[in-house]
């Protein structure tokens, strides 16, 4: 199995997950206006995502051992992608907040799983390269999020900041099914 393909496979969902922490910030006024919400109410769509994400991150190791790392990664990508579709289709602020909670739960496991898979795939003498690859995704997400979110919101609508995750999520799901393997000890 090619370690570079595995690296790309685990970086795609991590990149979109990290982008989603900042992409909503620039679209918040449009979301607020579209869903007739106040600024305090609309920020719950950001807070809900971050809190649910933060709750899942420390549980990822246990969940991946219990369900199997590949199976948990597939579940996380599927939940994140499906929730992105639901977020883009949200009809009220309450539905958006609920779907953002699900999106955060799905996205919370992606970073730790990606890092573990990268460190296991690359030999010890190439762990620096693996973490540099991981760092590229971690650094580009917060940079691309506001730029992409602003451009998409201005040219299409705020719904598309979530819909843009769907093709990348589907590609990540397919690549995960073909290129990620559980280690023998899991």
mmCIF file of N, CA, C and O in Angstrom, residues 12-101:
data_model
loop_
_atom_site.group_PDB
_atom_site.id
_atom_site.type_symbol
_atom_site.label_atom_id
_atom_site.label_comp_id
_atom_site.label_asym_id
_atom_site.label_seq_id
_atom_site.Cartn_x
_atom_site.Cartn_y
_atom_site.Cartn_z
ATOM 1 N N UNK A 12 -7.721 14.543 3.471
ATOM 2 C CA UNK A 12 -8.913 15.164 2.892
ATOM 3 C C UNK A 12 -10.015 15.404 3.923
ATOM 4 O O UNK A 12 -10.496 16.533 4.058
ATOM 5 N N UNK A 13 -10.430 14.379 4.680
ATOM 6 C CA UNK A 13 -11.484 14.661 5.668
ATOM 7 C C UNK A 13 -11.010 15.579 6.784
ATOM 8 O O UNK A 13 -11.782 16.383 7.304
ATOM 9 N N UNK A 14 -9.735 15.484 7.154
ATOM 10 C CA UNK A 14 -9.208 16.365 8.192
ATOM 11 C C UNK A 14 -9.240 17.810 7.725
ATOM 12 O O UNK A 14 -9.603 18.713 8.475
ATOM 13 N N UNK A 15 -8.886 18.027 6.467
ATOM 14 C CA UNK A 15 -8.889 19.385 5.914
ATOM 15 C C UNK A 15 -10.288 19.990 5.932
ATOM 16 O O UNK A 15 -10.478 21.123 6.388
ATOM 17 N N UNK A 16 -11.301 19.243 5.468
ATOM 18 C CA UNK A 16 -12.649 19.824 5.453
ATOM 19 C C UNK A 16 -13.201 19.983 6.864
ATOM 20 O O UNK A 16 -13.967 20.905 7.128
ATOM 21 N N UNK A 17 -12.795 19.100 7.772
ATOM 22 C CA UNK A 17 -13.251 19.230 9.159
ATOM 23 C C UNK A 17 -12.680 20.490 9.790
ATOM 24 O O UNK A 17 -13.390 21.231 10.471
ATOM 25 N N UNK A 18 -11.427 20.763 9.548
ATOM 26 C CA UNK A 18 -10.798 21.960 10.112
ATOM 27 C C UNK A 18 -11.342 23.219 9.437
ATOM 28 O O UNK A 18 -11.540 24.241 10.089
ATOM 29 N N UNK A 19 -11.600 23.138 8.133
ATOM 30 C CA UNK A 19 -12.185 24.284 7.437
ATOM 31 C C UNK A 19 -13.539 24.646 8.038
ATOM 32 O O UNK A 19 -13.885 25.819 8.130
ATOM 33 N N UNK A 20 -14.302 23.643 8.445
ATOM 34 C CA UNK A 20 -15.638 23.910 8.980
ATOM 35 C C UNK A 20 -15.617 24.594 10.336
ATOM 36 O O UNK A 20 -16.650 25.088 10.784
ATOM 37 N N UNK A 21 -14.473 24.634 11.005
ATOM 38 C CA UNK A 21 -14.403 25.383 12.258
ATOM 39 C C UNK A 21 -14.418 26.885 11.991
ATOM 40 O O UNK A 21 -14.829 27.655 12.842
ATOM 41 N N UNK A 22 -13.984 27.314 10.803
ATOM 42 C CA UNK A 22 -13.912 28.752 10.524
ATOM 43 C C UNK A 22 -14.785 29.217 9.364
ATOM 44 O O UNK A 22 -15.022 30.411 9.222
ATOM 45 N N UNK A 23 -15.281 28.317 8.540
ATOM 46 C CA UNK A 23 -16.027 28.708 7.346
ATOM 47 C C UNK A 23 -17.353 29.373 7.701
ATOM 48 O O UNK A 23 -17.813 30.271 7.000
ATOM 49 N N UNK A 24 -17.959 28.976 8.797
ATOM 50 C CA UNK A 24 -19.259 29.521 9.192
ATOM 51 C C UNK A 24 -19.120 30.949 9.721
ATOM 52 O O UNK A 24 -20.042 31.753 9.596
ATOM 53 N N UNK A 25 -17.966 31.278 10.278
ATOM 54 C CA UNK A 25 -17.779 32.606 10.865
ATOM 55 C C UNK A 25 -18.061 33.728 9.873
ATOM 56 O O UNK A 25 -18.700 34.719 10.226
ATOM 57 N N UNK A 26 -17.577 33.593 8.652
ATOM 58 C CA UNK A 26 -17.758 34.670 7.676
ATOM 59 C C UNK A 26 -19.159 34.677 7.085
ATOM 60 O O UNK A 26 -19.586 35.688 6.529
ATOM 61 N N UNK A 27 -19.872 33.581 7.210
ATOM 62 C CA UNK A 27 -21.233 33.491 6.664
ATOM 63 C C UNK A 27 -22.298 33.734 7.717
ATOM 64 O O UNK A 27 -23.493 33.656 7.417
ATOM 65 N N UNK A 28 -21.884 34.025 8.916
ATOM 66 C CA UNK A 28 -22.823 34.122 10.031
ATOM 67 C C UNK A 28 -23.905 35.173 9.805
ATOM 68 O O UNK A 28 -25.076 34.933 10.116
ATOM 69 N N UNK A 29 -23.562 36.323 9.256
ATOM 70 C CA UNK A 29 -24.581 37.354 9.007
ATOM 71 C C UNK A 29 -25.617 36.893 7.986
ATOM 72 O O UNK A 29 -26.804 37.180 8.124
ATOM 73 N N UNK A 30 -25.172 36.175 6.973
ATOM 74 C CA UNK A 30 -26.109 35.654 5.976
ATOM 75 C C UNK A 30 -27.010 34.576 6.578
ATOM 76 O O UNK A 30 -28.209 34.519 6.283
ATOM 77 N N UNK A 31 -26.422 33.709 7.393
ATOM 78 C CA UNK A 31 -27.203 32.675 8.077
ATOM 79 C C UNK A 31 -28.221 33.339 8.998
ATOM 80 O O UNK A 31 -29.393 32.965 9.014
ATOM 81 N N UNK A 32 -27.765 34.325 9.732
ATOM 82 C CA UNK A 32 -28.624 35.046 10.668
ATOM 83 C C UNK A 32 -29.807 35.691 9.949
ATOM 84 O O UNK A 32 -30.947 35.576 10.365
ATOM 85 N N UNK A 33 -29.524 36.358 8.850
ATOM 86 C CA UNK A 33 -30.589 37.006 8.092
ATOM 87 C C UNK A 33 -31.551 36.019 7.458
ATOM 88 O O UNK A 33 -32.763 36.221 7.451
ATOM 89 N N UNK A 34 -31.008 34.935 6.941
ATOM 90 C CA UNK A 34 -31.830 33.931 6.273
ATOM 91 C C UNK A 34 -32.745 33.184 7.242
ATOM 92 O O UNK A 34 -33.870 32.835 6.902
ATOM 93 N N UNK A 35 -32.251 32.941 8.444
ATOM 94 C CA UNK A 35 -33.016 32.173 9.421
ATOM 95 C C UNK A 35 -33.675 33.061 10.482
ATOM 96 O O UNK A 35 -34.182 32.548 11.484
ATOM 97 N N UNK A 36 -33.657 34.368 10.282
ATOM 98 C CA UNK A 36 -34.292 35.338 11.192
ATOM 99 C C UNK A 36 -33.853 35.138 12.636
ATOM 100 O O UNK A 36 -34.667 34.921 13.533
ATOM 101 N N UNK A 37 -32.559 35.201 12.851
ATOM 102 C CA UNK A 37 -32.009 34.981 14.190
ATOM 103 C C UNK A 37 -31.155 36.176 14.595
ATOM 104 O O UNK A 37 -30.615 36.892 13.747
ATOM 105 N N UNK A 38 -31.016 36.360 15.889
ATOM 106 C CA UNK A 38 -30.134 37.386 16.414
ATOM 107 C C UNK A 38 -28.698 36.900 16.395
ATOM 108 O O UNK A 38 -28.433 35.706 16.194
ATOM 109 N N UNK A 39 -27.776 37.810 16.618
ATOM 110 C CA UNK A 39 -26.351 37.450 16.589
ATOM 111 C C UNK A 39 -26.020 36.438 17.686
ATOM 112 O O UNK A 39 -25.251 35.505 17.465
ATOM 113 N N UNK A 40 -26.611 36.616 18.877
ATOM 114 C CA UNK A 40 -26.349 35.667 19.967
ATOM 115 C C UNK A 40 -26.873 34.279 19.640
ATOM 116 O O UNK A 40 -26.250 33.275 19.965
ATOM 117 N N UNK A 41 -28.027 34.232 19.018
ATOM 118 C CA UNK A 41 -28.612 32.936 18.657
ATOM 119 C C UNK A 41 -27.812 32.270 17.542
ATOM 120 O O UNK A 41 -27.572 31.064 17.572
ATOM 121 N N UNK A 42 -27.403 33.055 16.551
ATOM 122 C CA UNK A 42 -26.701 32.488 15.397
ATOM 123 C C UNK A 42 -25.334 31.931 15.763
ATOM 124 O O UNK A 42 -24.880 30.956 15.163
ATOM 125 N N UNK A 43 -24.679 32.520 16.747
ATOM 126 C CA UNK A 43 -23.355 32.011 17.130
ATOM 127 C C UNK A 43 -23.428 30.623 17.748
ATOM 128 O O UNK A 43 -22.415 29.940 17.848
ATOM 129 N N UNK A 44 -24.629 30.187 18.135
ATOM 130 C CA UNK A 44 -24.776 28.834 18.648
ATOM 131 C C UNK A 44 -24.446 27.797 17.577
ATOM 132 O O UNK A 44 -24.068 26.664 17.894
ATOM 133 N N UNK A 45 -24.591 28.159 16.308
ATOM 134 C CA UNK A 45 -24.225 27.216 15.245
ATOM 135 C C UNK A 45 -22.717 26.961 15.240
ATOM 136 O O UNK A 45 -22.277 25.878 14.873
ATOM 137 N N UNK A 46 -21.954 27.941 15.661
ATOM 138 C CA UNK A 46 -20.493 27.769 15.773
ATOM 139 C C UNK A 46 -20.164 27.027 17.058
ATOM 140 O O UNK A 46 -19.386 26.068 17.070
ATOM 141 N N UNK A 47 -20.763 27.472 18.165
ATOM 142 C CA UNK A 47 -20.482 26.888 19.473
ATOM 143 C C UNK A 47 -20.870 25.417 19.528
ATOM 144 O O UNK A 47 -20.131 24.586 20.066
ATOM 145 N N UNK A 48 -22.019 25.065 18.969
ATOM 146 C CA UNK A 48 -22.486 23.676 18.991
ATOM 147 C C UNK A 48 -21.485 22.754 18.305
ATOM 148 O O UNK A 48 -21.193 21.655 18.788
ATOM 149 N N UNK A 49 -20.951 23.206 17.165
ATOM 150 C CA UNK A 49 -19.974 22.411 16.428
ATOM 151 C C UNK A 49 -18.700 22.225 17.253
ATOM 152 O O UNK A 49 -18.189 21.117 17.392
ATOM 153 N N UNK A 50 -18.189 23.321 17.802
ATOM 154 C CA UNK A 50 -16.923 23.263 18.537
ATOM 155 C C UNK A 50 -17.030 22.423 19.809
ATOM 156 O O UNK A 50 -16.120 21.653 20.132
ATOM 157 N N UNK A 51 -18.143 22.545 20.528
ATOM 158 C CA UNK A 51 -18.305 21.787 21.773
ATOM 159 C C UNK A 51 -18.438 20.291 21.484
ATOM 160 O O UNK A 51 -17.786 19.467 22.126
ATOM 161 N N UNK A 52 -19.280 19.946 20.518
ATOM 162 C CA UNK A 52 -19.437 18.514 20.210
ATOM 163 C C UNK A 52 -18.143 17.928 19.659
ATOM 164 O O UNK A 52 -17.798 16.780 19.959
ATOM 165 N N UNK A 53 -17.405 18.704 18.911
ATOM 166 C CA UNK A 53 -16.113 18.282 18.393
ATOM 167 C C UNK A 53 -15.145 18.039 19.544
ATOM 168 O O UNK A 53 -14.455 17.012 19.583
ATOM 169 N N UNK A 54 -15.105 18.966 20.498
ATOM 170 C CA UNK A 54 -14.183 18.851 21.630
ATOM 171 C C UNK A 54 -14.534 17.678 22.542
ATOM 172 O O UNK A 54 -13.649 17.101 23.185
ATOM 173 N N UNK A 55 -15.796 17.310 22.617
ATOM 174 C CA UNK A 55 -16.199 16.176 23.458
ATOM 175 C C UNK A 55 -15.733 14.859 22.846
ATOM 176 O O UNK A 55 -15.304 13.946 23.552
ATOM 177 N N UNK A 56 -15.787 14.748 21.532
ATOM 178 C CA UNK A 56 -15.456 13.485 20.861
ATOM 179 C C UNK A 56 -13.946 13.255 20.763
ATOM 180 O O UNK A 56 -13.491 12.106 20.840
ATOM 181 N N UNK A 57 -13.168 14.294 20.610
ATOM 182 C CA UNK A 57 -11.719 14.129 20.390
ATOM 183 C C UNK A 57 -11.055 13.232 21.442
ATOM 184 O O UNK A 57 -10.360 12.282 21.082
ATOM 185 N N UNK A 58 -11.256 13.450 22.743
ATOM 186 C CA UNK A 58 -10.589 12.558 23.707
ATOM 187 C C UNK A 58 -11.132 11.129 23.728
ATOM 188 O O UNK A 58 -10.468 10.214 24.204
ATOM 189 N N UNK A 59 -12.329 10.930 23.195
ATOM 190 C CA UNK A 59 -12.927 9.595 23.185
ATOM 191 C C UNK A 59 -12.535 8.785 21.955
ATOM 192 O O UNK A 59 -12.844 7.599 21.859
ATOM 193 N N UNK A 60 -11.853 9.404 21.018
ATOM 194 C CA UNK A 60 -11.559 8.773 19.737
ATOM 195 C C UNK A 60 -10.747 7.492 19.867
ATOM 196 O O UNK A 60 -11.027 6.506 19.192
ATOM 197 N N UNK A 61 -9.741 7.494 20.708
ATOM 198 C CA UNK A 61 -8.913 6.298 20.885
ATOM 199 C C UNK A 61 -9.741 5.107 21.351
ATOM 200 O O UNK A 61 -9.614 4.000 20.820
ATOM 201 N N UNK A 62 -10.574 5.327 22.344
ATOM 202 C CA UNK A 62 -11.413 4.244 22.858
ATOM 203 C C UNK A 62 -12.407 3.776 21.797
ATOM 204 O O UNK A 62 -12.596 2.579 21.598
ATOM 205 N N UNK A 63 -13.060 4.733 21.114
ATOM 206 C CA UNK A 63 -14.046 4.372 20.092
ATOM 207 C C UNK A 63 -13.410 3.601 18.934
ATOM 208 O O UNK A 63 -13.999 2.652 18.421
ATOM 209 N N UNK A 64 -12.201 4.003 18.541
ATOM 210 C CA UNK A 64 -11.548 3.307 17.429
ATOM 211 C C UNK A 64 -11.101 1.907 17.835
ATOM 212 O O UNK A 64 -11.098 0.995 17.017
ATOM 213 N N UNK A 65 -10.730 1.710 19.090
ATOM 214 C CA UNK A 65 -10.396 0.356 19.552
ATOM 215 C C UNK A 65 -11.650 -0.501 19.687
ATOM 216 O O UNK A 65 -11.628 -1.694 19.400
ATOM 217 N N UNK A 66 -12.732 0.096 20.136
ATOM 218 C CA UNK A 66 -13.974 -0.653 20.352
ATOM 219 C C UNK A 66 -14.619 -1.077 19.033
ATOM 220 O O UNK A 66 -15.033 -2.215 18.880
ATOM 221 N N UNK A 67 -14.699 -0.166 18.075
ATOM 222 C CA UNK A 67 -15.378 -0.443 16.812
ATOM 223 C C UNK A 67 -14.426 -0.861 15.693
ATOM 224 O O UNK A 67 -14.863 -1.366 14.669
ATOM 225 N N UNK A 68 -13.147 -0.623 15.854
ATOM 226 C CA UNK A 68 -12.177 -0.820 14.785
ATOM 227 C C UNK A 68 -11.888 0.530 14.148
ATOM 228 O O UNK A 68 -12.802 1.314 13.901
ATOM 229 N N UNK A 69 -10.630 0.783 13.912
ATOM 230 C CA UNK A 69 -10.238 2.111 13.434
ATOM 231 C C UNK A 69 -10.823 2.437 12.071
ATOM 232 O O UNK A 69 -11.350 3.519 11.852
ATOM 233 N N UNK A 70 -10.748 1.501 11.143
ATOM 234 C CA UNK A 70 -11.276 1.762 9.799
ATOM 235 C C UNK A 70 -12.791 1.970 9.850
ATOM 236 O O UNK A 70 -13.315 2.892 9.234
ATOM 237 N N UNK A 71 -13.478 1.127 10.592
ATOM 238 C CA UNK A 71 -14.932 1.248 10.701
ATOM 239 C C UNK A 71 -15.332 2.577 11.350
ATOM 240 O O UNK A 71 -16.271 3.239 10.925
ATOM 241 N N UNK A 72 -14.596 2.984 12.386
ATOM 242 C CA UNK A 72 -14.892 4.258 13.055
ATOM 243 C C UNK A 72 -14.572 5.442 12.146
ATOM 244 O O UNK A 72 -15.308 6.435 12.130
ATOM 245 N N UNK A 73 -13.500 5.335 11.371
ATOM 246 C CA UNK A 73 -13.167 6.402 10.417
ATOM 247 C C UNK A 73 -14.252 6.517 9.347
ATOM 248 O O UNK A 73 -14.688 7.628 9.014
ATOM 249 N N UNK A 74 -14.717 5.405 8.837
ATOM 250 C CA UNK A 74 -15.801 5.420 7.842
ATOM 251 C C UNK A 74 -17.068 6.019 8.450
ATOM 252 O O UNK A 74 -17.744 6.849 7.819
ATOM 253 N N UNK A 75 -17.381 5.639 9.685
ATOM 254 C CA UNK A 75 -18.542 6.211 10.363
ATOM 255 C C UNK A 75 -18.390 7.722 10.533
ATOM 256 O O UNK A 75 -19.332 8.475 10.281
ATOM 257 N N UNK A 76 -17.213 8.166 10.965
ATOM 258 C CA UNK A 76 -16.984 9.593 11.196
ATOM 259 C C UNK A 76 -17.117 10.395 9.905
ATOM 260 O O UNK A 76 -17.756 11.453 9.887
ATOM 261 N N UNK A 77 -16.507 9.903 8.833
ATOM 262 C CA UNK A 77 -16.603 10.600 7.552
ATOM 263 C C UNK A 77 -18.052 10.620 7.064
ATOM 264 O O UNK A 77 -18.537 11.648 6.584
ATOM 265 N N UNK A 78 -18.747 9.495 7.214
ATOM 266 C CA UNK A 78 -20.149 9.420 6.786
ATOM 267 C C UNK A 78 -21.028 10.373 7.580
ATOM 268 O O UNK A 78 -21.875 11.078 7.010
ATOM 269 N N UNK A 79 -20.852 10.390 8.891
ATOM 270 C CA UNK A 79 -21.654 11.287 9.740
ATOM 271 C C UNK A 79 -21.343 12.742 9.422
ATOM 272 O O UNK A 79 -22.254 13.564 9.323
ATOM 273 N N UNK A 80 -20.080 13.064 9.247
ATOM 274 C CA UNK A 80 -19.692 14.437 8.922
ATOM 275 C C UNK A 80 -20.282 14.867 7.573
ATOM 276 O O UNK A 80 -20.857 15.945 7.446
ATOM 277 N N UNK A 81 -20.184 14.000 6.577
ATOM 278 C CA UNK A 81 -20.689 14.320 5.238
ATOM 279 C C UNK A 81 -22.212 14.412 5.229
ATOM 280 O O UNK A 81 -22.783 15.353 4.664
ATOM 281 N N UNK A 82 -22.873 13.458 5.864
ATOM 282 C CA UNK A 82 -24.335 13.502 5.945
ATOM 283 C C UNK A 82 -24.835 14.710 6.712
ATOM 284 O O UNK A 82 -25.820 15.356 6.325
ATOM 285 N N UNK A 83 -24.145 15.055 7.783
ATOM 286 C CA UNK A 83 -24.520 16.235 8.564
ATOM 287 C C UNK A 83 -24.282 17.519 7.776
ATOM 288 O O UNK A 83 -25.020 18.491 7.937
ATOM 289 N N UNK A 84 -23.263 17.521 6.931
ATOM 290 C CA UNK A 84 -23.025 18.689 6.080
ATOM 291 C C UNK A 84 -24.195 18.903 5.133
ATOM 292 O O UNK A 84 -24.636 20.036 4.912
ATOM 293 N N UNK A 85 -24.702 17.805 4.583
ATOM 294 C CA UNK A 85 -25.882 17.897 3.722
ATOM 295 C C UNK A 85 -27.076 18.453 4.503
ATOM 296 O O UNK A 85 -27.792 19.335 4.023
ATOM 297 N N UNK A 86 -27.270 17.959 5.715
ATOM 298 C CA UNK A 86 -28.373 18.432 6.543
ATOM 299 C C UNK A 86 -28.190 19.887 6.958
ATOM 300 O O UNK A 86 -29.164 20.651 6.986
ATOM 301 N N UNK A 87 -26.960 20.288 7.274
ATOM 302 C CA UNK A 87 -26.700 21.694 7.636
ATOM 303 C C UNK A 87 -27.047 22.614 6.470
ATOM 304 O O UNK A 87 -27.649 23.670 6.663
ATOM 305 N N UNK A 88 -26.652 22.239 5.276
ATOM 306 C CA UNK A 88 -26.962 23.055 4.104
ATOM 307 C C UNK A 88 -28.445 23.103 3.809
ATOM 308 O O UNK A 88 -28.929 24.053 3.198
ATOM 309 N N UNK A 89 -29.176 22.095 4.257
ATOM 310 C CA UNK A 89 -30.619 22.031 4.025
ATOM 311 C C UNK A 89 -31.426 22.536 5.217
ATOM 312 O O UNK A 89 -32.651 22.407 5.220
ATOM 313 N N UNK A 90 -30.768 23.080 6.218
ATOM 314 C CA UNK A 90 -31.446 23.498 7.453
ATOM 315 C C UNK A 90 -32.547 24.511 7.163
ATOM 316 O O UNK A 90 -32.365 25.442 6.390
ATOM 317 N N UNK A 91 -33.688 24.313 7.800
ATOM 318 C CA UNK A 91 -34.857 25.162 7.577
ATOM 319 C C UNK A 91 -35.074 26.153 8.713
ATOM 320 O O UNK A 91 -35.859 27.070 8.595
ATOM 321 N N UNK A 92 -34.361 25.953 9.831
ATOM 322 C CA UNK A 92 -34.471 26.873 10.963
ATOM 323 C C UNK A 92 -33.143 26.882 11.701
ATOM 324 O O UNK A 92 -32.281 26.022 11.484
ATOM 325 N N UNK A 93 -33.000 27.850 12.582
ATOM 326 C CA UNK A 93 -31.770 27.925 13.357
ATOM 327 C C UNK A 93 -31.621 26.709 14.269
ATOM 328 O O UNK A 93 -30.522 26.177 14.417
ATOM 329 N N UNK A 94 -32.722 26.249 14.834
ATOM 330 C CA UNK A 94 -32.668 25.082 15.718
ATOM 331 C C UNK A 94 -32.211 23.843 14.952
ATOM 332 O O UNK A 94 -31.414 23.052 15.475
ATOM 333 N N UNK A 95 -32.697 23.664 13.735
ATOM 334 C CA UNK A 95 -32.262 22.505 12.950
ATOM 335 C C UNK A 95 -30.788 22.630 12.579
ATOM 336 O O UNK A 95 -30.049 21.652 12.619
ATOM 337 N N UNK A 96 -30.342 23.845 12.253
ATOM 338 C CA UNK A 96 -28.926 24.048 11.925
ATOM 339 C C UNK A 96 -28.050 23.716 13.125
ATOM 340 O O UNK A 96 -27.020 23.038 12.981
ATOM 341 N N UNK A 97 -28.439 24.159 14.300
ATOM 342 C CA UNK A 97 -27.654 23.875 15.510
ATOM 343 C C UNK A 97 -27.600 22.366 15.777
ATOM 344 O O UNK A 97 -26.535 21.818 16.068
ATOM 345 N N UNK A 98 -28.726 21.691 15.647
ATOM 346 C CA UNK A 98 -28.751 20.238 15.847
ATOM 347 C C UNK A 98 -27.847 19.525 14.841
ATOM 348 O O UNK A 98 -27.053 18.653 15.215
ATOM 349 N N UNK A 99 -27.920 19.918 13.584
ATOM 350 C CA UNK A 99 -27.100 19.282 12.557
ATOM 351 C C UNK A 99 -25.622 19.618 12.730
ATOM 352 O O UNK A 99 -24.756 18.804 12.413
ATOM 353 N N UNK A 100 -25.330 20.814 13.250
ATOM 354 C CA UNK A 100 -23.931 21.161 13.537
ATOM 355 C C UNK A 100 -23.382 20.312 14.684
ATOM 356 O O UNK A 100 -22.199 19.991 14.700
ATOM 357 N N UNK A 101 -24.237 19.948 15.640
ATOM 358 C CA UNK A 101 -23.796 19.042 16.710
ATOM 359 C C UNK A 101 -23.404 17.699 16.113
ATOM 360 O O UNK A 101 -22.334 17.154 16.424
#
